[in-house]
Structure formats: C-alpha cells, structure tokens
mmCIF file with all atom_site columns, C-alpha atoms in Angstrom:
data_model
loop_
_atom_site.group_PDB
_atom_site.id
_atom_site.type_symbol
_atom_site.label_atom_id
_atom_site.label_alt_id
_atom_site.label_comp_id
_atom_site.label_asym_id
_atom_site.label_entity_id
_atom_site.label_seq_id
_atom_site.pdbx_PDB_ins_code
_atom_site.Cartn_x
_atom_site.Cartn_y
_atom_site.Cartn_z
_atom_site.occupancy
_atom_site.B_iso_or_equiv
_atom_site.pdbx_formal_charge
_atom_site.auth_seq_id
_atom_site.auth_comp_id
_atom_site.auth_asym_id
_atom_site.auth_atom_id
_atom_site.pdbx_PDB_model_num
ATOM 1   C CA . UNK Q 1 1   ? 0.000   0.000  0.000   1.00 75.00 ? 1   UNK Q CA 1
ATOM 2   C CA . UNK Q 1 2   ? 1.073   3.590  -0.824  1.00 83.00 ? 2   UNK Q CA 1
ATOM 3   C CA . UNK Q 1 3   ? 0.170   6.266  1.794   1.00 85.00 ? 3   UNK Q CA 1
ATOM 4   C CA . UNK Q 1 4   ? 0.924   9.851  1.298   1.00 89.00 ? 4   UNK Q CA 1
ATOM 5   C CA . UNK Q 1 5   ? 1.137   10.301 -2.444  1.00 90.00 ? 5   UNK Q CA 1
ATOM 6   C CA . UNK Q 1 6   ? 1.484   13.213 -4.352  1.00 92.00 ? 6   UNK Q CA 1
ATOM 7   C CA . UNK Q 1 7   ? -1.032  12.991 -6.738  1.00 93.00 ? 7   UNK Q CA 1
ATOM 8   C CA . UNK Q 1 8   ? -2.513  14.620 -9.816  1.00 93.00 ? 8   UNK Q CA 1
ATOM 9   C CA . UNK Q 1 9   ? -5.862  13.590 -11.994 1.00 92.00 ? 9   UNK Q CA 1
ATOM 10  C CA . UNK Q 1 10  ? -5.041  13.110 -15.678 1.00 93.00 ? 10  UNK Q CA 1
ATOM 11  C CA . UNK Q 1 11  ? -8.287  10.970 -16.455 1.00 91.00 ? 11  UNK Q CA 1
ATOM 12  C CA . UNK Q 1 12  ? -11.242 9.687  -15.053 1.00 89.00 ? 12  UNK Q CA 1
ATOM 13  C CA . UNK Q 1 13  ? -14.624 7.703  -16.146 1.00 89.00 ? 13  UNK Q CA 1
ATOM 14  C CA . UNK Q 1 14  ? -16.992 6.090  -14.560 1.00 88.00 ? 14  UNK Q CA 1
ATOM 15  C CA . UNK Q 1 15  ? -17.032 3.084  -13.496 1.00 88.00 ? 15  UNK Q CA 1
ATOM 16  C CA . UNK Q 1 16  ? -20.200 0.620  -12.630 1.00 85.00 ? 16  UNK Q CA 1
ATOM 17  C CA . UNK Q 1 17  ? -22.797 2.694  -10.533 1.00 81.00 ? 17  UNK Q CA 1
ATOM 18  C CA . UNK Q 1 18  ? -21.221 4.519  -7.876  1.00 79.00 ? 18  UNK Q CA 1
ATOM 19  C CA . UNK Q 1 19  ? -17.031 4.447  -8.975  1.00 84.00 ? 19  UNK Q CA 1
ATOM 20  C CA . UNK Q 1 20  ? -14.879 5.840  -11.194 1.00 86.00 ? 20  UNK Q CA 1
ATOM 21  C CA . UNK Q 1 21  ? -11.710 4.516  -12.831 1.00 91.00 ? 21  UNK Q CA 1
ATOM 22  C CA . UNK Q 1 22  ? -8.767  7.023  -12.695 1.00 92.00 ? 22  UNK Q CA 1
ATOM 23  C CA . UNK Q 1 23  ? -5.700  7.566  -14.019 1.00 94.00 ? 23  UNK Q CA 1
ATOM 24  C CA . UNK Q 1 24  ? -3.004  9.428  -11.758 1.00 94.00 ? 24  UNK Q CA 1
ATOM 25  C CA . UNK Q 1 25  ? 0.317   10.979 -12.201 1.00 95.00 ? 25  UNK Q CA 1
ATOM 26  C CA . UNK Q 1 26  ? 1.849   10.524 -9.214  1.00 93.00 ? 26  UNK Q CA 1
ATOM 27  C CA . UNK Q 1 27  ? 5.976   11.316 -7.863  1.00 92.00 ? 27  UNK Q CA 1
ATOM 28  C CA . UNK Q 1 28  ? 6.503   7.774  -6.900  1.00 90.00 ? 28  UNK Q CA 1
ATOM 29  C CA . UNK Q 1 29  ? 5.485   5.975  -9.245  1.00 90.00 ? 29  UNK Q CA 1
ATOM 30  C CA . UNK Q 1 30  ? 4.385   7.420  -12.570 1.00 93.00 ? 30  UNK Q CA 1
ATOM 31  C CA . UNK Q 1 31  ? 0.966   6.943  -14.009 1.00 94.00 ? 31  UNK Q CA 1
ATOM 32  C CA . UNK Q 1 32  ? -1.120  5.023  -12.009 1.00 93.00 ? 32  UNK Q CA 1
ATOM 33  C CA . UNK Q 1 33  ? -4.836  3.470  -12.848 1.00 94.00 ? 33  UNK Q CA 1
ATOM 34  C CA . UNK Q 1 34  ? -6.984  3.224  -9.949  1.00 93.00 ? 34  UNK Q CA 1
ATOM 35  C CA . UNK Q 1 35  ? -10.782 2.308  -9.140  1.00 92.00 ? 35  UNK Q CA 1
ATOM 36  C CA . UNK Q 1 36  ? -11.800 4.928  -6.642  1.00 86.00 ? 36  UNK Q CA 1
ATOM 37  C CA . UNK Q 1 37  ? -15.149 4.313  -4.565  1.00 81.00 ? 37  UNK Q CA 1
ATOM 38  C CA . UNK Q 1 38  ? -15.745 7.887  -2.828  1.00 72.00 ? 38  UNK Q CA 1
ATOM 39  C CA . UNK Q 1 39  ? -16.959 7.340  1.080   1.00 66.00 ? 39  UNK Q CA 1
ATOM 40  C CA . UNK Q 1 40  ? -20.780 9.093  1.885   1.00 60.00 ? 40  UNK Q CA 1
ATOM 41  C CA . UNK Q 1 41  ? -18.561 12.476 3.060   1.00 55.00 ? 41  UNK Q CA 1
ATOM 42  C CA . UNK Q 1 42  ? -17.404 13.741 0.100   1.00 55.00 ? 42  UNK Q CA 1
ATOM 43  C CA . UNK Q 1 43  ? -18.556 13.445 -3.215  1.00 57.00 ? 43  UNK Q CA 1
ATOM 44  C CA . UNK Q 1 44  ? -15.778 12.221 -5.804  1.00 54.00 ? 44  UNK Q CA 1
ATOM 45  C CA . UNK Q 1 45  ? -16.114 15.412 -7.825  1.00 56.00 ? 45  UNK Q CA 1
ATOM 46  C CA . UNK Q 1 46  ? -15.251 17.210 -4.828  1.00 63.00 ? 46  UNK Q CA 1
ATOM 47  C CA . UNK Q 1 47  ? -12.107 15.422 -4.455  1.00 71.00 ? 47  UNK Q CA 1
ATOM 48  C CA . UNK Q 1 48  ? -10.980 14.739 -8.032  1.00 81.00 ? 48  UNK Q CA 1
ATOM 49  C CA . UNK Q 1 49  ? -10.695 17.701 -9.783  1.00 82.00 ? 49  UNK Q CA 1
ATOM 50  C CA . UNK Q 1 50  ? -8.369  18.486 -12.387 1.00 82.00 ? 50  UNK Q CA 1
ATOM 51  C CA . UNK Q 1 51  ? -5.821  20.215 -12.019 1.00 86.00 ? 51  UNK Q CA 1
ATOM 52  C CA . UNK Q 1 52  ? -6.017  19.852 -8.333  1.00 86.00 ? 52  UNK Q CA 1
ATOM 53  C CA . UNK Q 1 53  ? -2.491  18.942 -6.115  1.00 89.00 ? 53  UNK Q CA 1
ATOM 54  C CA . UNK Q 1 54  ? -3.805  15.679 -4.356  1.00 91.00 ? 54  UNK Q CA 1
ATOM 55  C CA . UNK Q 1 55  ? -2.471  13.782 -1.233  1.00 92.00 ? 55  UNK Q CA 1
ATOM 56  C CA . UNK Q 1 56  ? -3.123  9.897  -2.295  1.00 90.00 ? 56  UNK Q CA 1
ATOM 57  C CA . UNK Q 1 57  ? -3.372  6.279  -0.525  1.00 90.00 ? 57  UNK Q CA 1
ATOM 58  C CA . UNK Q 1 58  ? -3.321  3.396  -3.076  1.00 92.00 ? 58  UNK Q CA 1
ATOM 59  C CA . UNK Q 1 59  ? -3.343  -0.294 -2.444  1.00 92.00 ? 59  UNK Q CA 1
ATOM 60  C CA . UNK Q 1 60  ? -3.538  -3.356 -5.075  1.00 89.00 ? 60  UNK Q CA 1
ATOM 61  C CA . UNK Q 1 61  ? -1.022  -5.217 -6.977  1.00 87.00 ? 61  UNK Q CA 1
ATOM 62  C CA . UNK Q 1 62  ? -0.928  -5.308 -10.360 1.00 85.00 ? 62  UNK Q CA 1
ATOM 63  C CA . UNK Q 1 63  ? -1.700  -2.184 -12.836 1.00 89.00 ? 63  UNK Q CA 1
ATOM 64  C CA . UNK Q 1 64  ? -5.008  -1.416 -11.534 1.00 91.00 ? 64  UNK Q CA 1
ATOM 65  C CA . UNK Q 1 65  ? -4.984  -0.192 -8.314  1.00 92.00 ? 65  UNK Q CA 1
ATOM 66  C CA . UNK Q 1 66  ? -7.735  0.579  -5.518  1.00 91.00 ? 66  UNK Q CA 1
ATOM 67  C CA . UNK Q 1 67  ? -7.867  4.247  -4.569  1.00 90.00 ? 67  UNK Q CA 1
ATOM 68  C CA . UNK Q 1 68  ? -8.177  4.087  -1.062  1.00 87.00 ? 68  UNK Q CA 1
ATOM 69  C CA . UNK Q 1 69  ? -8.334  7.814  0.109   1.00 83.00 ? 69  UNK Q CA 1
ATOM 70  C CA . UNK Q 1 70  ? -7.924  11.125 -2.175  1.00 83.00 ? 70  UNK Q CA 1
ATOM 71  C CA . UNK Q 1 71  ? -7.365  14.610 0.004   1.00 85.00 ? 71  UNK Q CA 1
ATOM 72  C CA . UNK Q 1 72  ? -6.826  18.203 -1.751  1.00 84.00 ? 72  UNK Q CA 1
ATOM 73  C CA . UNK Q 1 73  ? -4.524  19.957 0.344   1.00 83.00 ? 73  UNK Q CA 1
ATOM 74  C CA . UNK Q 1 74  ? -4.892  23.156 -1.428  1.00 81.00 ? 74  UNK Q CA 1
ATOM 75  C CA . UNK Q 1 75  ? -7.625  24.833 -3.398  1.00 77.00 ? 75  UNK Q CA 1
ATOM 76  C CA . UNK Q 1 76  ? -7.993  23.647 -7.082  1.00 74.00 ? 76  UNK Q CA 1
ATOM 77  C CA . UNK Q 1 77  ? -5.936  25.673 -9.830  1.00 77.00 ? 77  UNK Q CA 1
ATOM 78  C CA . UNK Q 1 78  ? -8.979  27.585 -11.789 1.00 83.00 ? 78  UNK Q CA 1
ATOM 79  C CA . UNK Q 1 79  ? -7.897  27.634 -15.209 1.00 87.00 ? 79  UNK Q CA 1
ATOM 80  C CA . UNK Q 1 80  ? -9.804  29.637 -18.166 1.00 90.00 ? 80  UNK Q CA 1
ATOM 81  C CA . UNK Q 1 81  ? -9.809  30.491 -21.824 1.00 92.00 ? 81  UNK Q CA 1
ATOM 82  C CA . UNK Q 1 82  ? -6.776  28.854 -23.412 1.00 94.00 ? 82  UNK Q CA 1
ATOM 83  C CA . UNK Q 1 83  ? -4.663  27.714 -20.234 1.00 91.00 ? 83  UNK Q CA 1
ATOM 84  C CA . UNK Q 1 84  ? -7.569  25.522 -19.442 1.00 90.00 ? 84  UNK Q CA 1
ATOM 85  C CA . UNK Q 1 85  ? -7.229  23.925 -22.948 1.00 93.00 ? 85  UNK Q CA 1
ATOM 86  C CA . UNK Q 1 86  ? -3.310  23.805 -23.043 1.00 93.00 ? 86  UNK Q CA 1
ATOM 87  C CA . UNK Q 1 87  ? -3.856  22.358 -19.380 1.00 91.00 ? 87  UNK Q CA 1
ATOM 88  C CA . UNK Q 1 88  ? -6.462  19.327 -21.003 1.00 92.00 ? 88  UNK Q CA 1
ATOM 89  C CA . UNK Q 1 89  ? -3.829  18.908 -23.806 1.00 94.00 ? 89  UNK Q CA 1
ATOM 90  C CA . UNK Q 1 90  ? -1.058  17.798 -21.135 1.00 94.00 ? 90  UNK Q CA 1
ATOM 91  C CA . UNK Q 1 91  ? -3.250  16.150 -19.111 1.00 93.00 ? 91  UNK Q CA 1
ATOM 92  C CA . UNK Q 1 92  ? -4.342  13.795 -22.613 1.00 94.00 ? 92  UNK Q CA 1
ATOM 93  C CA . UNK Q 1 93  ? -0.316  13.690 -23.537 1.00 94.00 ? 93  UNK Q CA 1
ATOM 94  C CA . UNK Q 1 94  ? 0.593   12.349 -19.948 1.00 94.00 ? 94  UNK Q CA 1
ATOM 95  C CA . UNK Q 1 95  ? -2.312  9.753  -19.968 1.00 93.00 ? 95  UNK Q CA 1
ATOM 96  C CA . UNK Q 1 96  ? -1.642  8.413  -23.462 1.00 94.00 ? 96  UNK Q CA 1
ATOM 97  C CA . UNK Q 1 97  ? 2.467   8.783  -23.228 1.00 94.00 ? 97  UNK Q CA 1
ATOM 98  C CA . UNK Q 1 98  ? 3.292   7.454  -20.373 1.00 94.00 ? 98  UNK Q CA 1
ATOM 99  C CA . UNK Q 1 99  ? 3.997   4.296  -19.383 1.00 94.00 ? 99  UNK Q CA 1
ATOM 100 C CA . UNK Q 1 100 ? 2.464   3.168  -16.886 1.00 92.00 ? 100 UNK Q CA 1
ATOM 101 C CA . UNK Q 1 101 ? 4.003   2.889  -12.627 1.00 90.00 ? 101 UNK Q CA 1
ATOM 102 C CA . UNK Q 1 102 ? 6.989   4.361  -14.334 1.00 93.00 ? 102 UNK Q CA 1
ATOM 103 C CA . UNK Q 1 103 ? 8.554   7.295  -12.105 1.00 93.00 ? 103 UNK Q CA 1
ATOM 104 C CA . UNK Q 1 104 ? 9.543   10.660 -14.078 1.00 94.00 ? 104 UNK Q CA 1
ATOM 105 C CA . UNK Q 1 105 ? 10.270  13.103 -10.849 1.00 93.00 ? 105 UNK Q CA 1
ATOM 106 C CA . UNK Q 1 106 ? 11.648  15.836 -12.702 1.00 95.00 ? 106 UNK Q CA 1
ATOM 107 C CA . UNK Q 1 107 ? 8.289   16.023 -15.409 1.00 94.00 ? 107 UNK Q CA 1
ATOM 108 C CA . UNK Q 1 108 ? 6.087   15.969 -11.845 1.00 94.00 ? 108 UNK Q CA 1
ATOM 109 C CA . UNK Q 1 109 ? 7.872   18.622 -10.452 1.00 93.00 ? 109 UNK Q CA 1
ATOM 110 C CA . UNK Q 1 110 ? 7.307   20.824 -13.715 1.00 92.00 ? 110 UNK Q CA 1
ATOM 111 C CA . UNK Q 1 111 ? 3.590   19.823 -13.801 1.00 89.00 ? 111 UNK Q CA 1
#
C-alpha cells in the first residue's frame, strides 16, 4: 500500500454505478490506474478535480490499483480560456504517453 502520495488527476470515467476509474500521475510511481469508490462524506467530484495537487493512498497489486483515500490539500488551480485547454492537452499527452508505474520526478515537479 502507498500512503501519502502526491497525486494529480489526468483521467477519469466512470465506473459501474457509484465508482470511477482514474488515471493518476503521481511522484513515486508514474501513471497510475486506480478504481476509486468515494466514502458518503465527500462526493468524488469534490475530491478529483483536475488540475487539483492531491495527497493519495493506493493499495492493489498489479496495474489497476484501488484508490483508497484522495485529500486536496490546497484549493484547485482555476484555469480559463486557453490555459484551461493547453492544461487538457497535457493532461491527454501524460495519460496516453506514459507508461504506466513508471517514475519521471523531474516532469512531476514541472507539472
């Protein structure tokens, strides 16, 4: 299990009735894909917002993983006008470039 990871949402879709299937970029380890199944206090959209800095626990082996907690730490970046579309462009590059539970520190640190 991974506790305390430094998180951001690149993807998400849902996922049966009441999850969501979500693809993180995380220090540690890279792009991650997760099923997340929000508890009754917050609702997912809440939590998961792009371009939101997010504290992390994941558990599972294999490539999917089970999201197990997500916390924003900070208020959500409100991006606008063409920043919020350059912003969605990276996001889509990450998710479909990346390999994935591969670690790239220094490209997290720029994001």
């Amino acid at each position: 299990m991974l506790s305390n990871v430094s998180a951001f949402l690149l993807h998400r879709k849902p996922f049966r009735e009441s999850s969501q299937w979500v693809s993180l970029f995380t220090y540690e380890c890279g792009r991650l894909a997760a099923i997340y199944r929000p508890s009754g206090r917050r609702k997912w959209q809440q939590v998961l917002a792009p371009f939101q800095a997010l504290v992390v626990d994941v558990a599972g082996e294999g490539e999917l993983k089970t999201l197990r907690g997500a916390e924003d730490p900070c208020p959500p970046l409100l991006l606008s006008g063409v920043a919020c579309y350059a912003g969605w462009y990276v996001n889509e590059l990450l998710y479909r470039l990346l390999p994935p539970q591969e670690p790239y520190p220094r490209l997290f640190d720029c994001y």
